[in-house]
Short mmCIF file of C-alpha atoms in Angstrom, two decimals:
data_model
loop_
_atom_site.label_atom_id
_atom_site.label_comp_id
_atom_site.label_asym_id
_atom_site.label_seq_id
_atom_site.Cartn_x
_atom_site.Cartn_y
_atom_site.Cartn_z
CA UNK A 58 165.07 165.71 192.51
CA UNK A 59 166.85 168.43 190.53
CA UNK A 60 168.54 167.76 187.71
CA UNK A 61 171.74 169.97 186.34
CA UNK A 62 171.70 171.65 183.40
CA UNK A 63 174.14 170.14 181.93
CA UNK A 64 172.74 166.91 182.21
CA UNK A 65 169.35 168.53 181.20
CA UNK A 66 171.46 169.33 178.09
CA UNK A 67 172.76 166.50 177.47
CA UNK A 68 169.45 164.38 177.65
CA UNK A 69 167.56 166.73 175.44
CA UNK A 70 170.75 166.90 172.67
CA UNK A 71 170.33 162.68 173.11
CA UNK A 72 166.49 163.30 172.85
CA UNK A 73 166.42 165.30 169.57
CA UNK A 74 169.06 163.11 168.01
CA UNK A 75 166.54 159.99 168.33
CA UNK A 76 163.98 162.13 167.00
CA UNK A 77 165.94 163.06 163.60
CA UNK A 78 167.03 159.31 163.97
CA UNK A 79 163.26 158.30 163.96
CA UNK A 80 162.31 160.89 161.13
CA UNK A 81 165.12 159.79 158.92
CA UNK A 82 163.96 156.26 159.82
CA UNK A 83 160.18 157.17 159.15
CA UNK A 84 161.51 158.88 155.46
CA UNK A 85 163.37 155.58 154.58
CA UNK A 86 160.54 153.15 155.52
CA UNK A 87 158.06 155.48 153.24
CA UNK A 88 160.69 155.49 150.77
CA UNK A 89 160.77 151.43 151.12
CA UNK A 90 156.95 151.21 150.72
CA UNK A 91 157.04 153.42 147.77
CA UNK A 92 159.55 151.07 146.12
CA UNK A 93 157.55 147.99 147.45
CA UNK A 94 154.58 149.06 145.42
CA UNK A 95 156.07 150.03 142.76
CA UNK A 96 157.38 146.78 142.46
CA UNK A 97 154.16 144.98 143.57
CA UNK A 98 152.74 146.70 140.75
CA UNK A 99 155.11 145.93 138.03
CA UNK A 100 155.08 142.48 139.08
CA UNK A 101 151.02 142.72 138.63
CA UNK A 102 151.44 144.27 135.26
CA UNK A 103 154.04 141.24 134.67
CA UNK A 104 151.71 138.93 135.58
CA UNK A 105 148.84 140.12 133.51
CA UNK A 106 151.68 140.37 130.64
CA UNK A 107 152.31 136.87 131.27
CA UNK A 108 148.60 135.50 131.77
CA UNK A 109 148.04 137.53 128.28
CA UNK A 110 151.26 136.24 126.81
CA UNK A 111 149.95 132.27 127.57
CA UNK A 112 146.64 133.13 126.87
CA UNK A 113 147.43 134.50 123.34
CA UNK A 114 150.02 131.68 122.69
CA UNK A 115 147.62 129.41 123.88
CA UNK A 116 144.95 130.68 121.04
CA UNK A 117 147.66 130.42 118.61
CA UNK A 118 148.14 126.99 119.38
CA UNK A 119 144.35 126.33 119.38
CA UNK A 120 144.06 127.98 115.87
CA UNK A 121 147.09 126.15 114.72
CA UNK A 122 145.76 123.06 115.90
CA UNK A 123 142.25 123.76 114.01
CA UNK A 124 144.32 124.71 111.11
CA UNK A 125 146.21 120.76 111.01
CA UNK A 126 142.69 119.24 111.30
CA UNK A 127 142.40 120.66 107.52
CA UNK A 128 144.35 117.47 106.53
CA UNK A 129 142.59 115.05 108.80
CA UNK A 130 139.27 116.93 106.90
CA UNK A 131 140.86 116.25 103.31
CA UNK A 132 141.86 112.66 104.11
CA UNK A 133 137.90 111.91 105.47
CA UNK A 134 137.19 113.71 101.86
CA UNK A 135 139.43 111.57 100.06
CA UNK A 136 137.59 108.12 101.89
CA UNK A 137 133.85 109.54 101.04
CA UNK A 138 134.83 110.21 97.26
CA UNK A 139 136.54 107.11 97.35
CA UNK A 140 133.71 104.91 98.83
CA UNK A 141 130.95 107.13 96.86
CA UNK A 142 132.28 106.22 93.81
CA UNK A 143 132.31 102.32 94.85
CA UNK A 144 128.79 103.23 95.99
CA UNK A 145 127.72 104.04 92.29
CA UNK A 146 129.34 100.96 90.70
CA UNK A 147 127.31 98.84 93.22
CA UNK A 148 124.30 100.45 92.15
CA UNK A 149 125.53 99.88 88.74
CA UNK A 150 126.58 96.09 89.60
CA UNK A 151 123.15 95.61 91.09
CA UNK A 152 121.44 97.10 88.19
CA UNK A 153 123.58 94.68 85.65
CA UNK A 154 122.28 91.96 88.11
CA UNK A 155 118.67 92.95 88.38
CA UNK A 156 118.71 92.74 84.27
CA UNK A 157 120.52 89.19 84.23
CA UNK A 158 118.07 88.06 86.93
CA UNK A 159 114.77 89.37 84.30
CA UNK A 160 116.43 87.67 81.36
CA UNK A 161 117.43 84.74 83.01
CA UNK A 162 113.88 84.16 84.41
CA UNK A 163 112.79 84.65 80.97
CA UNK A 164 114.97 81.62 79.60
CA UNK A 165 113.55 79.63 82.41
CA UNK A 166 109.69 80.67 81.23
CA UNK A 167 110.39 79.77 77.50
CA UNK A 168 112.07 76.76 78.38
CA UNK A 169 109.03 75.84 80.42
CA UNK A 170 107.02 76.51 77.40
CA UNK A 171 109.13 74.76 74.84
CA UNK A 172 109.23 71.96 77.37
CA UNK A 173 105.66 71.87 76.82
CA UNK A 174 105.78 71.83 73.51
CA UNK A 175 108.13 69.10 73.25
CA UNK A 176 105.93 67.31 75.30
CA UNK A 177 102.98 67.93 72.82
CA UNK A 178 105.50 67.22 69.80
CA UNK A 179 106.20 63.41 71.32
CA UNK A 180 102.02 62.55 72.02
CA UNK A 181 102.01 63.93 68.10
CA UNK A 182 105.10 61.72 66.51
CA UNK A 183 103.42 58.91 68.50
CA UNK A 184 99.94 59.41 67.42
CA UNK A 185 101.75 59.86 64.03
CA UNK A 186 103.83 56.53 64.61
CA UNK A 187 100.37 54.78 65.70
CA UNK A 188 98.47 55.79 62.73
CA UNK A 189 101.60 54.25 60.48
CA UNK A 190 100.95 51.09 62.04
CA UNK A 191 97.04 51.44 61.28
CA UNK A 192 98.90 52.10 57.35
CA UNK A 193 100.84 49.66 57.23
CA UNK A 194 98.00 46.88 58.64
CA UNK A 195 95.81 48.22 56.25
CA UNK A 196 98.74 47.81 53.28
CA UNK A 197 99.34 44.30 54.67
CA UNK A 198 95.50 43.32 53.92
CA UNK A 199 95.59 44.90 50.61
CA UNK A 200 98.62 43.07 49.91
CA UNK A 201 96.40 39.83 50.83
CA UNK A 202 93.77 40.58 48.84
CA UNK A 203 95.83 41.42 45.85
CA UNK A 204 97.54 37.77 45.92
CA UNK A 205 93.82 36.55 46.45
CA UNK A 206 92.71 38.72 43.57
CA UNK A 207 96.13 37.27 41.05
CA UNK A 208 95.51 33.47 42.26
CA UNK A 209 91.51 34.46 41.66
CA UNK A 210 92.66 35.49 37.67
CA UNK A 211 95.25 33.01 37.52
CA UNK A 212 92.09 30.49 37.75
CA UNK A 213 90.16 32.35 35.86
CA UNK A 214 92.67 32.28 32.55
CA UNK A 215 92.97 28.47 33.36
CA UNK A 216 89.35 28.32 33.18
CA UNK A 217 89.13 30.59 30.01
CA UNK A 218 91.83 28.25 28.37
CA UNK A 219 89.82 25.20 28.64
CA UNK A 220 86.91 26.83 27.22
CA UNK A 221 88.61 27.45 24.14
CA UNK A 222 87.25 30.26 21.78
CA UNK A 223 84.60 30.54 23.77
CA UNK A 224 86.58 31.66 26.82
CA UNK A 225 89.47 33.83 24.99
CA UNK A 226 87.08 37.24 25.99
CA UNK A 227 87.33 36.14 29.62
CA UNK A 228 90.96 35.18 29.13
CA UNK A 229 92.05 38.56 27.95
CA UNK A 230 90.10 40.42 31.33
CA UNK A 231 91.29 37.50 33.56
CA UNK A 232 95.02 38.91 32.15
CA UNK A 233 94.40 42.28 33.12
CA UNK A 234 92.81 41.57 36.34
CA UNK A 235 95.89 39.45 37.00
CA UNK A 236 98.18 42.50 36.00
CA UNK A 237 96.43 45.15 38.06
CA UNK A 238 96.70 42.77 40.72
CA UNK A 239 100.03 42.20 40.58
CA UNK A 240 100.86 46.02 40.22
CA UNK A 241 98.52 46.41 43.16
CA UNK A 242 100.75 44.11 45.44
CA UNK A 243 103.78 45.88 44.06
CA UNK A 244 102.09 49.30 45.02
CA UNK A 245 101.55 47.73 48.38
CA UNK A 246 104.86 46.07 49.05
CA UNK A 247 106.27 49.93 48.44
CA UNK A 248 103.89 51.93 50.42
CA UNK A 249 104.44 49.06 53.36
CA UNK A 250 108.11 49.33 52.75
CA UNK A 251 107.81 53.25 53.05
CA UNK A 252 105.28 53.37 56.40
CA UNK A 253 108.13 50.67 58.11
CA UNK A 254 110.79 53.30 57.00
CA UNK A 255 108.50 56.34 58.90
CA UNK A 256 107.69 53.92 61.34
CA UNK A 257 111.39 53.68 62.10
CA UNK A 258 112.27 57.41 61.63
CA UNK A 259 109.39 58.31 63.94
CA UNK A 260 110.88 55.41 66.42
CA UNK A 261 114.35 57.55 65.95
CA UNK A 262 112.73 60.96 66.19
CA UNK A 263 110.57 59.65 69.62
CA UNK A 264 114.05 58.88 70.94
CA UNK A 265 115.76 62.24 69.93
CA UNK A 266 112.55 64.36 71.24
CA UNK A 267 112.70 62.11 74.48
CA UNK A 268 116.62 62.83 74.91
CA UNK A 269 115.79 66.97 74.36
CA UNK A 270 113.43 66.78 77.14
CA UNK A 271 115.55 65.36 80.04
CA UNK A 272 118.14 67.45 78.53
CA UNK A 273 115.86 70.25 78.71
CA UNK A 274 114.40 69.33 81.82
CA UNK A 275 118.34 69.01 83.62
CA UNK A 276 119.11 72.15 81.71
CA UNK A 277 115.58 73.54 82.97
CA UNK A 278 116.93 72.51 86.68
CA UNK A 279 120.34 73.99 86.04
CA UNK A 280 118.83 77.16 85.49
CA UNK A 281 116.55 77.34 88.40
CA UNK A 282 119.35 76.53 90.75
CA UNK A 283 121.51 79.26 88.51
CA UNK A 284 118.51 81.44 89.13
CA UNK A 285 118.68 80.81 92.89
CA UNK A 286 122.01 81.15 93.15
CA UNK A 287 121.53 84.50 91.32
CA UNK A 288 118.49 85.68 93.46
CA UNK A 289 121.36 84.98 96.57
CA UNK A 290 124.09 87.26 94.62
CA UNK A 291 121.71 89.45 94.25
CA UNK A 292 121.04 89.93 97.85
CA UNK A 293 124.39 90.10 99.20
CA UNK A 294 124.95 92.65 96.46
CA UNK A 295 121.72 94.85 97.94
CA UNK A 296 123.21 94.25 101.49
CA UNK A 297 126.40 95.59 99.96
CA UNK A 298 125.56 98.63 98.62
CA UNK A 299 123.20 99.40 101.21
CA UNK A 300 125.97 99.54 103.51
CA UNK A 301 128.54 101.27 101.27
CA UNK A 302 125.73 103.77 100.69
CA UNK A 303 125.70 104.01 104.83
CA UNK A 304 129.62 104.31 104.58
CA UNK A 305 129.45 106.86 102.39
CA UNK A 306 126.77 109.21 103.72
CA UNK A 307 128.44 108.63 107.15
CA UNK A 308 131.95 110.04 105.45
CA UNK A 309 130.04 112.63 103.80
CA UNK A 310 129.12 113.95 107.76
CA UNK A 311 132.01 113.15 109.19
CA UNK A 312 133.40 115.69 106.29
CA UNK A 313 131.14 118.80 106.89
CA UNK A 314 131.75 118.38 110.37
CA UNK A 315 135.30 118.53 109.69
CA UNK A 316 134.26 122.03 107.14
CA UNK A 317 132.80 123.41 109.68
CA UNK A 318 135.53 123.19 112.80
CA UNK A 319 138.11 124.35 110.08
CA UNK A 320 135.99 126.98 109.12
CA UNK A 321 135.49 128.46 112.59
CA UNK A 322 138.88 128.14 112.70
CA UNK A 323 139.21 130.18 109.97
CA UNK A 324 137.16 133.04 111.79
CA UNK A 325 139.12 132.52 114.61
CA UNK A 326 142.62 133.04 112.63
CA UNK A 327 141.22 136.30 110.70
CA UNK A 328 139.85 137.72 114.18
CA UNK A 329 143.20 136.60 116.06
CA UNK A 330 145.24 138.22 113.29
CA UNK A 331 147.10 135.13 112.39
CA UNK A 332 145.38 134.48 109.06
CA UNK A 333 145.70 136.64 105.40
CA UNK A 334 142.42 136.10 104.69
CA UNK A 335 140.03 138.76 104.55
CA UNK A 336 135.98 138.18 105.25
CA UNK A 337 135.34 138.24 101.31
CA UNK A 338 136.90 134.65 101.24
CA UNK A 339 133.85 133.58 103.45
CA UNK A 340 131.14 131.63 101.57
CA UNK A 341 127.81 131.78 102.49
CA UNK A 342 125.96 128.83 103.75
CA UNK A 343 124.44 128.12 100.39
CA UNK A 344 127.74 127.71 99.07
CA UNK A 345 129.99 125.53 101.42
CA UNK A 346 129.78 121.89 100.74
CA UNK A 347 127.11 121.57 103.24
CA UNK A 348 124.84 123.89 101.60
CA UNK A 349 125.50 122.66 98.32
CA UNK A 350 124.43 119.11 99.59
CA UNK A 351 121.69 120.57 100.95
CA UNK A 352 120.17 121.94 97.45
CA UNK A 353 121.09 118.69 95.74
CA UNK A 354 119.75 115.64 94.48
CA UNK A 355 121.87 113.76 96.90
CA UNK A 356 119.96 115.04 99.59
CA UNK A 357 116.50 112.96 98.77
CA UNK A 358 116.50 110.26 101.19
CA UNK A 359 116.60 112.76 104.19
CA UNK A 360 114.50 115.72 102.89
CA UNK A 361 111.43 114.02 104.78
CA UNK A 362 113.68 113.91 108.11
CA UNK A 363 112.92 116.63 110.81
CA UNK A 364 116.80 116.86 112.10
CA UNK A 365 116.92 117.46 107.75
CA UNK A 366 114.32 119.86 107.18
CA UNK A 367 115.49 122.16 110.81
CA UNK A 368 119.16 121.80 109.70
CA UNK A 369 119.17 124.95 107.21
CA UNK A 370 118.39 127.51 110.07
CA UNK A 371 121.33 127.02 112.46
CA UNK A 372 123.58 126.49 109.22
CA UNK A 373 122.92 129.94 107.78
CA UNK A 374 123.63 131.44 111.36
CA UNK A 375 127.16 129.96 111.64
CA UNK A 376 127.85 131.32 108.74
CA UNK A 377 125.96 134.88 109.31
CA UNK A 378 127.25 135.65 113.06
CA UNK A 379 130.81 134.00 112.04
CA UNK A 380 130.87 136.69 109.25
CA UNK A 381 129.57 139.91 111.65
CA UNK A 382 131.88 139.18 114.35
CA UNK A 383 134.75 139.30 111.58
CA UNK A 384 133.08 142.83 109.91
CA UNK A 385 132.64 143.98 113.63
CA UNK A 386 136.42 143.13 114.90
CA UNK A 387 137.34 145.24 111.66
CA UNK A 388 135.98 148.03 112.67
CA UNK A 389 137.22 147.41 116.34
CA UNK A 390 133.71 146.54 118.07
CA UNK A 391 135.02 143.67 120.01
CA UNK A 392 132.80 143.16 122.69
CA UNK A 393 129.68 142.95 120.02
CA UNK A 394 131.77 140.96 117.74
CA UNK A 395 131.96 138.43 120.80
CA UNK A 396 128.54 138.08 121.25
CA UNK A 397 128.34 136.97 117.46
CA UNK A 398 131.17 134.90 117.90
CA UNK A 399 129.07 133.16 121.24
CA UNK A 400 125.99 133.54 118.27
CA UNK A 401 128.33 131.22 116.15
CA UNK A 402 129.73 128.60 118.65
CA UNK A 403 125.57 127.72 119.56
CA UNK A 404 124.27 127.61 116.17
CA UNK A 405 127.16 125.28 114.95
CA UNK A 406 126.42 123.28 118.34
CA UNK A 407 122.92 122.59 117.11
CA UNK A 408 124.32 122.27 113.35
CA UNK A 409 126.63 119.05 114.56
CA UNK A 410 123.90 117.80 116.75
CA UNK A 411 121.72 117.62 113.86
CA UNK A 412 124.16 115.95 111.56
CA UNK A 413 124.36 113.07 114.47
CA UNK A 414 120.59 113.02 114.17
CA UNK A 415 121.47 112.35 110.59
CA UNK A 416 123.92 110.19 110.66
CA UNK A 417 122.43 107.52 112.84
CA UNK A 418 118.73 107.66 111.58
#
């Protein structure tokens, strides 16, 4: 089949327009893909802006965060100052108690002993009233013998009278043997008058020794239950301080905890830019509250503790890698200064660990 020329024409004029068509078409669609990832990249790069954006705002917040747990830190201060000064007035209280307790155990001995002695006193005073009776028995038969002795003389003058001159001699002893006897019964009336008068003021002071022992002995009682009762104070005071003491050393850790998150925090502000302070303003570990505790007489009752004694190793490494990864930031090593900061997170893990060892031991 033949086709004209014209036709020919035609076709091929149709022919090459479709094929400008196509490249035109073919120019626009690169042009579209060029645009397309252009876009695809900005919108990548927007992405990663954003993703850094959050993940820098989110740090921010983190450090801010760490930052308001400062005052939560200073309030736990406030409560372990607070209940370690109540812990040294209870140890003061107990030792004001522990001194009553001696001295009142002392009254309780002496009163024992004068008890004793009073005891001793009464068999004396009524050994002593006894041998006043023996005196005054004794006074009563010399009284008897002295009236024998004047009615003896009185017969004896009589006799002398009748005799006359012969019997004046006789008279004249028989008058003085009369006299003495009469002076004799006198004597004996007022030494028997004075033994009835000791008799009755050793009768009296029988009765007031008697009345000092069952006061004694009631006041003897009143002390041992006061003693008792003391011995119980006592004991709830121990119990007291012991667990004030507890309080306080568990306030104490709850506080360096609290140092230490703020003070990472601290590290984290300075690295993250966010923070005016510069790495002179970080202590040591001898020098934080921590180490300070560490070094002190405080310290005492858990020096002979393992979690104690392995606590000063991981302690100075918080505080050496926190301080590196700071000097290395500085001086733009970041990815080192990350592995110091890693460093830093692990040893403070261990730190807090061994606090809880600590804290419930």
């Amino acid at each position: 089949m033949f086709v004209s020329s014209k036709t020919y024409l035609s076709i091929k004029n149709q022919n090459d327009a479709l094929v400008k068509e196509i490249e035109t078409l073919k120019a626009k669609n690169k042009t579209l893909f060029d645009e397309k990832q252009h876009l695809q990249t900005q919108l990548n790069d927007q992405r990663k802006n954003d993703i850094q954006v959050f993940q820098e705002s989110l740090l921010t917040s983190s450090i801010d965060c760490i930052t308001q747990i400062e005052g939560v830190r200073q309030t736990v201060l406030e409560s372990y100052l607070t209940i370690d000064e109540e812990s040294k007035v209870s140890y003061q209280i107990n030792e004001l108690l522990d001194n009553s307790n001696v001295s009142l155990k002392h009254i309780v001995h002496e009163m024992e002993i004068m008890a004793k002695k009073m005891g001793s006193m009464t068999e004396n005073i009524s050994g002593l009233s006894s041998m006043a009776d023996s005196i005054n028995t004794f006074v009563v038969t010399i009284s008897k013998i002295s009236d024998q002795t004047n009615l003896l003389a009185l017969n004896a003058a009589i006799e002398a009278a009748r005799a006359g001159e012969a019997g004046r001699g006789f008279s004249v002893v028989a008058d003085e043997v009369r006299t003495l006897a009469t002076n004799t019964n006198q004597s004996a009336q007022e030494v028997s008058e004075l033994v009835k008068e000791i008799i009755a003021k050793t009768g009296e002071t029988v009765e007031s020794v008697s009345d000092i022992q069952q006061n004694n002995a009631q006041l003897s009682t009143n002390f041992d239950s006061l003693n008792n009762d003391y011995s119980a104070i006592i004991s709830h005071c121990t119990k007291m301080k012991d667990t004030i003491t507890s309080a306080a050393t568990r306030s104490f850790i709850q506080t360096v905890k609290l140092d230490h998150i703020v003070w990472k925090g601290d590290v984290y502000a300075v690295a993250n830019g966010t923070s005016k302070k510069s790495i002179d303003d970080f202590t040591d570990h001898t020098m934080c509250r921590l180490g300070k505790w560490y070094n002190s007489e405080q310290a005492q009752n858990f020096k002979k503790l393992n979690a104690f004694k392995q606590l000063e190793e991981p302690h100075r490494e918080v505080h050496r890698n926190g301080v590196e990864a700071l000097v290395l930031i500085h001086n733009g090593e970041r990815s080192k200064a990350i592995k110091h900061i890693n460093k830093m997170e692990a040893a403070s893990e261990r730190v807090m660990n061994l606090l809880d060892e600590l804290d419930n031991h």
